[in-house]
Amino acid sequence: MINFEFYCPTKVFFGRGQHKRVGEIIRNYGFKKVLLHYGGGSIKKTGLYDEVVKALNDAGIDFVELGGAQPNPVLGLVKKGIEICRKENVDLVLAVGGGSAIDSGKAIAVGAANDCDPWLFFSKKKEPERALPIGTILTLSATGSETSTSAVITNEELKLKRGLNTDLNRPLFSILNPELTFTVSPYQTACGIVDIMMHTVERYITQKGEAEVTDRIAEAVLKSTIQAGRKALKNPEDYEARATLMWAGSLSHNGLTGLGRDYFMVSHQIEHEISGMFEKVAHGAGLAVVFPAWMKYAYKYNIPRFCQYAVRVWNCEMDYENPENTAIAGIEATIDFFREIGMPTTLRELDVPEDSIEEMAVKCTNYGERILPGYIEYGKKEIIEILRLCL
Ligand code: NZQ
Ligand code: ZN
């Protein structure tokens, strides 16, 4: 096990009806003025908006609001939110929605507390020094943003999607009521299943670090996500299945599933270029395309680890004579599952044209400034080769 630090301070309020406590929770922290931030309107359709407003009013919490965070949230709205926070003396950002509303809220919280262009933080030109606190009410199990250090924002002018990782992004509290995810569409549910699995598996199939307890936690997250995913798709109002997905999502990306190992999320980095350039691509769907290609590209560099994944997660039989067969069986099982839950596995299905591959690869190297670490080093050439396997 290699050395690690673990810090996950988000207070979680989990279970049925918990969102109705949001006013009381905020009042107990002593905040006075809230920015209520949300997405494109699902919270109005489901009635959640009215419940949140009532809870805030009942607790005497003053608030202003900003809706419109789109899937793959953009910098323009973040800047608008920052202006509102400053003008209205907001002391807490409350993001209600999926990863996009939460990430947009995180970027607003960081931007409002630092006096500079927020893109400097996302382009890694500057480190933020402070942030407004953020609370969340999660409505989609997927990104783990409700407990993670990350916020991912697209600069719509540059068509660049970039993440900011900092402890300042950890929400102060997150309210997780699985019932709020009953209305998530089958497609978004499946995207979420893939994303939860990828946060776990990208920390699992790594080169360095023996960490048996971390392996077993990761395997539990993966296996329960696969099982609950199938159930939730069959019956969207299966509370236990939705609860499993919700908690698995939070555990998958709060750092727990990678402790004691060295990892770098290569498929995530490549996917962000796809959904950054093509805003209609959902992050989870992009991952379902990139990850199988990465596996096919990389498995030869660590066959024992791919065999462990195949045997322990997918119950593949170990071929001791020819372990490569087992590694390949694990890759095939992953692809079969993605197809079973209705995910695309090729760029064509995402409507991403072949002639955009070169540009995505160049952007993924930050225009030649970085090489992604991993089993091998991934520069422009290797990223192009992986993207070509996605065709
Ligand atoms: O915008 P609204 O109207 O709310 O509709 C959303 C959106 O259309 C809808 N939705 C959400 N909850 C719903 C619902 N519809 C019905 N009922 C509900 N209860 O679902 C659609 C997708 O929502 P979105 O928030 O975009 O999805 P997701 O949670 O997958 O977030 C994706 C974003 O998070 C980033 C991704 O790159 C992408 O930009 N990520 C953030 C991470 C983080 N901060 O830690 C890590 C991830 O790896 C990821 O990169
Ligand atoms: Zn992800």
Tab-separated table of C-alpha atoms in Angstrom, residues 5-368:
chain	number	residue	atom	x	y	z
A	5	GLU	CA	-3.917	11.196	2.700
A	6	PHE	CA	-7.681	10.853	3.007
A	7	TYR	CA	-9.972	13.753	3.748
A	8	CYS	CA	-13.669	13.577	3.010
A	9	PRO	CA	-15.437	16.103	5.212
A	10	THR	CA	-18.834	16.254	3.463
A	11	LYS	CA	-21.693	15.622	5.889
A	12	VAL	CA	-24.187	13.299	4.210
A	13	PHE	CA	-27.908	13.274	4.980
A	14	PHE	CA	-29.118	10.058	3.350
A	15	GLY	CA	-32.596	8.660	2.885
A	16	ARG	CA	-36.267	9.230	2.219
A	17	GLY	CA	-37.554	12.738	2.780
A	18	GLN	CA	-34.181	14.171	3.815
A	19	HIS	CA	-34.366	17.043	1.298
A	20	LYS	CA	-37.249	18.526	3.265
A	21	ARG	CA	-34.760	19.265	6.056
A	22	VAL	CA	-32.642	21.532	3.870
A	23	GLY	CA	-33.881	24.793	5.447
A	24	GLU	CA	-33.281	23.537	8.983
A	25	ILE	CA	-29.833	22.203	8.024
A	26	ILE	CA	-28.787	25.537	6.529
A	27	ARG	CA	-30.181	27.455	9.498
A	28	ASN	CA	-28.212	25.230	11.898
A	29	TYR	CA	-25.004	26.133	10.081
A	30	GLY	CA	-25.924	29.798	10.516
A	31	PHE	CA	-25.985	30.858	6.851
A	32	LYS	CA	-28.059	33.896	5.974
A	33	LYS	CA	-28.276	34.152	2.188
A	34	VAL	CA	-28.321	31.286	-0.272
A	35	LEU	CA	-27.867	31.017	-4.031
A	36	LEU	CA	-30.257	28.247	-5.126
A	37	HIS	CA	-28.676	26.846	-8.292
A	38	TYR	CA	-30.184	24.184	-10.532
A	39	GLY	CA	-30.309	22.746	-14.049
A	40	GLY	CA	-32.652	22.934	-17.001
A	41	GLY	CA	-35.926	22.437	-15.195
A	42	SER	CA	-36.293	18.792	-14.132
A	43	ILE	CA	-36.587	19.960	-10.521
A	44	LYS	CA	-39.617	22.051	-11.454
A	45	LYS	CA	-41.286	19.141	-13.281
A	46	THR	CA	-40.756	16.743	-10.389
A	47	GLY	CA	-42.009	19.183	-7.731
A	48	LEU	CA	-38.644	19.229	-5.942
A	49	TYR	CA	-38.197	22.957	-6.580
A	50	ASP	CA	-41.412	23.766	-4.679
A	51	GLU	CA	-40.368	21.546	-1.779
A	52	VAL	CA	-36.939	23.158	-1.518
A	53	VAL	CA	-38.396	26.677	-1.676
A	54	LYS	CA	-40.907	25.769	1.034
A	55	ALA	CA	-38.180	24.321	3.255
A	56	LEU	CA	-36.066	27.468	2.856
A	57	ASN	CA	-39.029	29.761	3.528
A	58	ASP	CA	-40.164	27.745	6.553
A	59	ALA	CA	-36.677	28.055	8.041
A	60	GLY	CA	-36.554	31.792	7.300
A	61	ILE	CA	-33.605	31.444	4.895
A	62	ASP	CA	-33.311	34.275	2.394
A	63	PHE	CA	-32.328	33.133	-1.118
A	64	VAL	CA	-31.775	34.191	-4.710
A	65	GLU	CA	-31.852	31.704	-7.556
A	66	LEU	CA	-30.164	30.834	-10.819
A	67	GLY	CA	-31.355	27.956	-12.999
A	68	GLY	CA	-30.117	26.824	-16.398
A	69	ALA	CA	-27.004	24.756	-15.669
A	70	GLN	CA	-26.874	22.602	-18.783
A	71	PRO	CA	-25.479	19.082	-19.071
A	72	ASN	CA	-21.729	19.687	-19.514
A	73	PRO	CA	-22.071	23.030	-17.707
A	74	VAL	CA	-20.533	26.171	-19.164
A	75	LEU	CA	-18.373	29.036	-17.963
A	76	GLY	CA	-20.819	31.746	-19.097
A	77	LEU	CA	-23.452	30.752	-16.540
A	78	VAL	CA	-20.784	30.337	-13.871
A	79	LYS	CA	-19.777	33.973	-14.386
A	80	LYS	CA	-23.405	35.023	-14.074
A	81	GLY	CA	-23.679	33.108	-10.794
A	82	ILE	CA	-20.511	34.743	-9.464
A	83	GLU	CA	-21.943	38.204	-10.161
A	84	ILE	CA	-25.163	37.334	-8.338
A	85	CYS	CA	-23.265	35.981	-5.318
A	86	ARG	CA	-21.196	39.148	-5.018
A	87	LYS	CA	-24.105	41.531	-5.541
A	88	GLU	CA	-26.398	39.710	-3.123
A	89	ASN	CA	-23.812	38.857	-0.453
A	90	VAL	CA	-24.529	35.164	-0.758
A	91	ASP	CA	-22.856	33.053	1.942
A	92	LEU	CA	-23.827	29.532	0.743
A	93	VAL	CA	-24.344	28.028	-2.699
A	94	LEU	CA	-27.051	25.338	-2.702
A	95	ALA	CA	-26.868	23.230	-5.873
A	96	VAL	CA	-29.859	21.010	-6.621
A	97	GLY	CA	-29.518	18.511	-9.458
A	98	GLY	CA	-27.073	16.165	-11.118
A	99	GLY	CA	-23.328	16.547	-11.569
A	100	SER	CA	-23.747	19.473	-13.953
A	101	ALA	CA	-25.732	21.697	-11.567
A	102	ILE	CA	-23.408	20.725	-8.713
A	103	ASP	CA	-20.230	21.394	-10.706
A	104	SER	CA	-21.601	24.703	-11.929
A	105	GLY	CA	-22.400	25.552	-8.296
A	106	LYS	CA	-18.890	24.579	-7.193
A	107	ALA	CA	-17.346	26.792	-9.869
A	108	ILE	CA	-19.574	29.677	-8.785
A	109	ALA	CA	-18.578	29.121	-5.146
A	110	VAL	CA	-14.873	29.193	-6.001
A	111	GLY	CA	-15.192	32.081	-8.446
A	112	ALA	CA	-17.203	34.277	-6.081
A	113	ALA	CA	-14.558	34.042	-3.356
A	114	ASN	CA	-11.519	34.843	-5.535
A	115	ASP	CA	-11.039	38.064	-7.397
A	116	CYS	CA	-9.931	36.813	-10.828
A	117	ASP	CA	-11.162	35.088	-13.982
A	118	PRO	CA	-12.426	31.659	-12.785
A	119	TRP	CA	-11.107	29.976	-15.945
A	120	LEU	CA	-7.570	30.527	-14.600
A	121	PHE	CA	-8.352	27.819	-12.032
A	122	PHE	CA	-9.741	25.369	-14.585
A	123	SER	CA	-6.856	25.935	-16.993
A	124	LYS	CA	-4.480	25.291	-14.057
A	125	LYS	CA	-2.838	28.712	-14.322
A	126	LYS	CA	-3.753	29.563	-10.737
A	127	GLU	CA	-4.754	27.796	-7.492
A	128	PRO	CA	-7.874	29.054	-5.731
A	129	GLU	CA	-7.279	30.204	-2.159
A	130	ARG	CA	-10.796	30.123	-0.830
A	131	ALA	CA	-14.377	29.276	-1.791
A	132	LEU	CA	-17.885	29.918	-0.571
A	133	PRO	CA	-19.286	26.824	1.118
A	134	ILE	CA	-21.544	24.651	-1.030
A	135	GLY	CA	-24.370	22.286	-0.108
A	136	THR	CA	-26.069	19.924	-2.537
A	137	ILE	CA	-29.305	18.036	-3.055
A	138	LEU	CA	-28.490	15.248	-5.495
A	139	THR	CA	-31.039	14.147	-8.109
A	140	LEU	CA	-28.953	11.812	-10.287
A	141	SER	CA	-26.561	9.063	-9.192
A	142	ALA	CA	-23.505	9.300	-11.406
A	143	THR	CA	-20.617	11.690	-10.954
A	144	GLY	CA	-19.980	11.552	-7.214
A	145	SER	CA	-19.639	15.338	-7.342
A	146	GLU	CA	-21.713	15.438	-4.154
A	147	THR	CA	-18.646	14.310	-2.195
A	148	SER	CA	-15.761	14.788	-4.641
A	149	THR	CA	-12.945	17.312	-4.945
A	150	SER	CA	-13.747	17.936	-8.619
A	151	ALA	CA	-15.723	20.399	-10.649
A	152	VAL	CA	-15.765	20.069	-14.440
A	153	ILE	CA	-16.622	23.081	-16.588
A	154	THR	CA	-16.674	23.708	-20.340
A	155	ASN	CA	-15.296	26.937	-21.732
A	156	GLU	CA	-17.854	27.255	-24.524
A	157	GLU	CA	-15.728	29.691	-26.534
A	158	LEU	CA	-12.653	27.454	-26.554
A	159	LYS	CA	-14.738	24.249	-26.624
A	160	LEU	CA	-12.524	22.955	-23.823
A	161	LYS	CA	-13.775	20.981	-20.849
A	162	ARG	CA	-11.503	21.082	-17.834
A	163	GLY	CA	-11.618	19.900	-14.234
A	164	LEU	CA	-10.560	21.708	-11.100
A	165	ASN	CA	-9.542	19.398	-8.243
A	166	THR	CA	-9.253	20.971	-4.824
A	167	ASP	CA	-10.462	20.222	-1.311
A	168	LEU	CA	-12.276	23.554	-1.550
A	169	ASN	CA	-14.694	21.755	-3.881
A	170	ARG	CA	-15.811	19.253	-1.245
A	171	PRO	CA	-19.405	20.125	-0.394
A	172	LEU	CA	-20.040	21.071	3.233
A	173	PHE	CA	-23.126	18.857	3.169
A	174	SER	CA	-24.966	16.724	0.635
A	175	ILE	CA	-28.532	15.532	0.853
A	176	LEU	CA	-29.017	12.148	-0.801
A	177	ASN	CA	-32.593	10.965	-1.145
A	178	PRO	CA	-32.776	8.018	-3.571
A	179	GLU	CA	-36.485	8.752	-4.220
A	180	LEU	CA	-35.408	11.922	-6.043
A	181	THR	CA	-33.808	9.713	-8.707
A	182	PHE	CA	-36.974	7.726	-9.553
A	183	THR	CA	-37.653	10.131	-12.453
A	184	VAL	CA	-34.209	9.846	-14.072
A	185	SER	CA	-34.593	8.471	-17.623
A	186	PRO	CA	-33.283	4.982	-18.475
A	187	TYR	CA	-30.559	6.549	-20.650
A	188	GLN	CA	-29.307	8.893	-17.912
A	189	THR	CA	-29.583	6.079	-15.368
A	190	ALA	CA	-27.339	3.947	-17.586
A	191	CYS	CA	-24.897	6.840	-18.100
A	192	GLY	CA	-24.737	7.131	-14.320
A	193	ILE	CA	-24.094	3.397	-13.879
A	194	VAL	CA	-21.161	3.618	-16.305
A	195	ASP	CA	-19.746	6.721	-14.610
A	196	ILE	CA	-19.906	5.146	-11.133
A	197	MET	CA	-18.191	2.033	-12.472
A	198	MET	CA	-15.514	4.060	-14.255
A	199	HIS	CA	-14.632	6.147	-11.191
A	200	THR	CA	-14.032	2.858	-9.436
A	201	VAL	CA	-12.400	0.833	-12.163
A	202	GLU	CA	-10.054	3.605	-13.318
A	203	ARG	CA	-8.644	3.514	-9.782
A	204	TYR	CA	-8.604	-0.302	-9.765
A	205	ILE	CA	-6.852	-1.407	-12.934
A	206	THR	CA	-3.676	0.479	-12.163
A	207	GLN	CA	-0.018	-0.336	-12.314
A	208	LYS	CA	1.295	0.571	-8.870
A	209	GLY	CA	0.194	-0.199	-5.325
A	210	GLU	CA	-0.923	-3.364	-3.580
A	211	ALA	CA	-4.013	-2.488	-1.562
A	212	GLU	CA	-6.177	-5.509	-0.870
A	213	VAL	CA	-8.731	-3.702	1.291
A	214	THR	CA	-9.105	-1.005	-1.375
A	215	ASP	CA	-9.480	-3.705	-4.040
A	216	ARG	CA	-12.259	-5.379	-2.094
A	217	ILE	CA	-14.087	-2.097	-1.503
A	218	ALA	CA	-13.825	-1.312	-5.213
A	219	GLU	CA	-15.094	-4.769	-6.160
A	220	ALA	CA	-18.073	-4.332	-3.812
A	221	VAL	CA	-18.892	-0.958	-5.382
A	222	LEU	CA	-18.614	-2.428	-8.886
A	223	LYS	CA	-20.623	-5.580	-8.216
A	224	SER	CA	-23.393	-3.820	-6.344
A	225	THR	CA	-23.604	-1.122	-9.028
A	226	ILE	CA	-23.971	-3.755	-11.763
A	227	GLN	CA	-26.677	-5.575	-9.818
A	228	ALA	CA	-28.580	-2.480	-8.671
A	229	GLY	CA	-28.198	-0.920	-12.111
A	230	ARG	CA	-30.044	-3.816	-13.715
A	231	LYS	CA	-32.790	-3.594	-11.086
A	232	ALA	CA	-33.213	0.194	-11.372
A	233	LEU	CA	-33.506	-0.036	-15.140
A	234	LYS	CA	-36.170	-2.716	-14.797
A	235	ASN	CA	-38.073	-0.886	-12.086
A	236	PRO	CA	-37.157	2.827	-11.826
A	237	GLU	CA	-38.952	3.105	-8.466
A	238	ASP	CA	-37.023	0.295	-6.782
A	239	TYR	CA	-35.896	2.241	-3.707
A	240	GLU	CA	-33.163	-0.174	-2.621
A	241	ALA	CA	-31.645	-0.289	-6.096
A	242	ARG	CA	-31.719	3.508	-6.382
A	243	ALA	CA	-30.234	3.780	-2.880
A	244	THR	CA	-27.419	1.411	-3.781
A	245	LEU	CA	-26.595	3.408	-6.906
A	246	MET	CA	-26.685	6.683	-5.006
A	247	TRP	CA	-24.330	5.604	-2.245
A	248	ALA	CA	-22.085	3.720	-4.683
A	249	GLY	CA	-21.803	6.936	-6.709
A	250	SER	CA	-20.656	8.917	-3.687
A	251	LEU	CA	-18.158	6.243	-2.621
A	252	SER	CA	-16.842	5.791	-6.134
A	253	HIS	CA	-15.418	9.277	-6.407
A	254	ASN	CA	-14.682	10.502	-2.887
A	255	GLY	CA	-11.207	8.938	-3.027
A	256	LEU	CA	-11.968	5.756	-1.077
A	257	THR	CA	-11.744	3.345	-4.011
A	258	GLY	CA	-8.199	4.397	-4.896
A	259	LEU	CA	-6.497	4.644	-1.511
A	260	GLY	CA	-3.016	3.150	-1.410
A	261	ARG	CA	-2.702	2.907	-5.177
A	262	ASP	CA	-1.274	5.176	-7.819
A	263	TYR	CA	-3.791	6.029	-10.522
A	264	PHE	CA	-4.483	8.443	-13.309
A	265	MET	CA	-7.885	8.422	-14.990
A	266	VAL	CA	-6.859	8.232	-18.641
A	267	SER	CA	-10.291	7.318	-20.061
A	268	HIS	CA	-11.839	10.229	-18.137
A	269	GLN	CA	-9.322	12.653	-19.595
A	270	ILE	CA	-9.977	11.440	-23.128
A	271	GLU	CA	-13.757	11.468	-22.615
A	272	HIS	CA	-13.729	15.071	-21.415
A	273	GLU	CA	-12.418	16.072	-24.846
A	274	ILE	CA	-15.395	14.327	-26.480
A	275	SER	CA	-18.127	15.895	-24.330
A	276	GLY	CA	-16.191	19.194	-24.318
A	277	MET	CA	-16.313	19.449	-28.110
A	278	PHE	CA	-19.694	17.772	-28.543
A	279	GLU	CA	-21.957	19.145	-25.828
A	280	LYS	CA	-24.782	16.699	-26.591
A	281	VAL	CA	-22.617	13.758	-25.507
A	282	ALA	CA	-23.405	12.663	-21.950
A	283	HIS	CA	-20.236	12.010	-19.935
A	284	GLY	CA	-21.219	8.423	-19.018
A	285	ALA	CA	-22.015	7.564	-22.638
A	286	GLY	CA	-18.644	8.953	-23.718
A	287	LEU	CA	-16.944	6.774	-21.109
A	288	ALA	CA	-18.795	3.679	-22.365
A	289	VAL	CA	-17.122	4.324	-25.725
A	290	VAL	CA	-13.614	5.247	-24.546
A	291	PHE	CA	-13.062	2.760	-21.732
A	292	PRO	CA	-13.426	-0.464	-23.791
A	293	ALA	CA	-11.016	1.009	-26.350
A	294	TRP	CA	-8.529	1.890	-23.612
A	295	MET	CA	-8.818	-1.631	-22.192
A	296	LYS	CA	-8.109	-3.209	-25.567
A	297	TYR	CA	-5.125	-0.888	-25.930
A	298	ALA	CA	-3.667	-1.300	-22.449
A	299	TYR	CA	-4.411	-4.804	-21.171
A	300	LYS	CA	-1.193	-6.334	-22.504
A	301	TYR	CA	0.822	-4.147	-20.140
A	302	ASN	CA	-0.747	-5.680	-17.037
A	303	ILE	CA	-2.452	-8.977	-17.773
A	304	PRO	CA	-2.556	-10.140	-14.092
A	305	ARG	CA	-4.482	-7.047	-13.052
A	306	PHE	CA	-6.961	-7.386	-15.923
A	307	CYS	CA	-7.401	-11.060	-14.975
A	308	GLN	CA	-8.183	-10.080	-11.374
A	309	TYR	CA	-10.825	-7.651	-12.666
A	310	ALA	CA	-12.303	-10.317	-14.969
A	311	VAL	CA	-12.433	-13.016	-12.298
A	312	ARG	CA	-13.501	-10.990	-9.274
A	313	VAL	CA	-15.906	-8.541	-10.896
A	314	TRP	CA	-17.335	-10.521	-13.804
A	315	ASN	CA	-16.885	-14.078	-12.470
A	316	CYS	CA	-14.865	-15.086	-15.548
A	317	GLU	CA	-13.038	-18.382	-15.294
A	318	MET	CA	-9.257	-18.079	-14.857
A	319	ASP	CA	-7.339	-19.600	-17.751
A	320	TYR	CA	-4.038	-20.468	-16.077
A	321	GLU	CA	-2.542	-21.831	-19.317
A	322	ASN	CA	-3.262	-18.624	-21.192
A	323	PRO	CA	-4.168	-15.723	-18.854
A	324	GLU	CA	-4.600	-13.369	-21.802
A	325	ASN	CA	-7.865	-15.192	-22.574
A	326	THR	CA	-9.173	-14.267	-19.120
A	327	ALA	CA	-8.145	-10.636	-19.511
A	328	ILE	CA	-9.981	-10.483	-22.842
A	329	ALA	CA	-13.053	-12.161	-21.329
A	330	GLY	CA	-13.205	-9.339	-18.732
A	331	ILE	CA	-13.070	-6.727	-21.484
A	332	GLU	CA	-15.838	-8.498	-23.389
A	333	ALA	CA	-17.989	-8.791	-20.258
A	334	THR	CA	-17.660	-5.027	-19.711
A	335	ILE	CA	-18.686	-4.236	-23.300
A	336	ASP	CA	-21.599	-6.704	-23.146
A	337	PHE	CA	-22.865	-5.051	-19.976
A	338	PHE	CA	-22.660	-1.551	-21.470
A	339	ARG	CA	-24.651	-2.783	-24.472
A	340	GLU	CA	-27.152	-4.581	-22.229
A	341	ILE	CA	-27.960	-1.316	-20.416
A	342	GLY	CA	-28.349	0.578	-23.686
A	343	MET	CA	-25.061	2.441	-23.825
A	344	PRO	CA	-23.219	3.242	-27.060
A	345	THR	CA	-19.785	1.688	-27.508
A	346	THR	CA	-18.608	3.520	-30.645
A	347	LEU	CA	-17.982	7.153	-31.595
A	348	ARG	CA	-20.382	6.699	-34.508
A	349	GLU	CA	-23.237	6.035	-32.109
A	350	LEU	CA	-22.360	9.315	-30.373
A	351	ASP	CA	-22.412	11.163	-33.726
A	352	VAL	CA	-18.792	12.142	-33.231
A	353	PRO	CA	-17.093	12.319	-36.652
A	354	GLU	CA	-13.819	10.548	-37.336
A	355	ASP	CA	-12.173	13.765	-38.517
A	356	SER	CA	-12.446	15.268	-35.029
A	357	ILE	CA	-10.085	12.661	-33.539
A	358	GLU	CA	-6.890	14.595	-34.172
A	359	GLU	CA	-8.253	17.795	-32.583
A	360	MET	CA	-9.489	15.889	-29.522
A	361	ALA	CA	-6.086	14.250	-29.111
A	362	VAL	CA	-4.240	17.566	-29.409
A	363	LYS	CA	-6.551	19.135	-26.822
A	364	CYS	CA	-6.068	16.141	-24.532
A	365	THR	CA	-2.322	16.826	-24.489
A	366	ASN	CA	-3.092	20.469	-23.652
A	367	TYR	CA	-1.714	21.426	-27.041
A	368	GLY	CA	1.458	19.411	-26.509
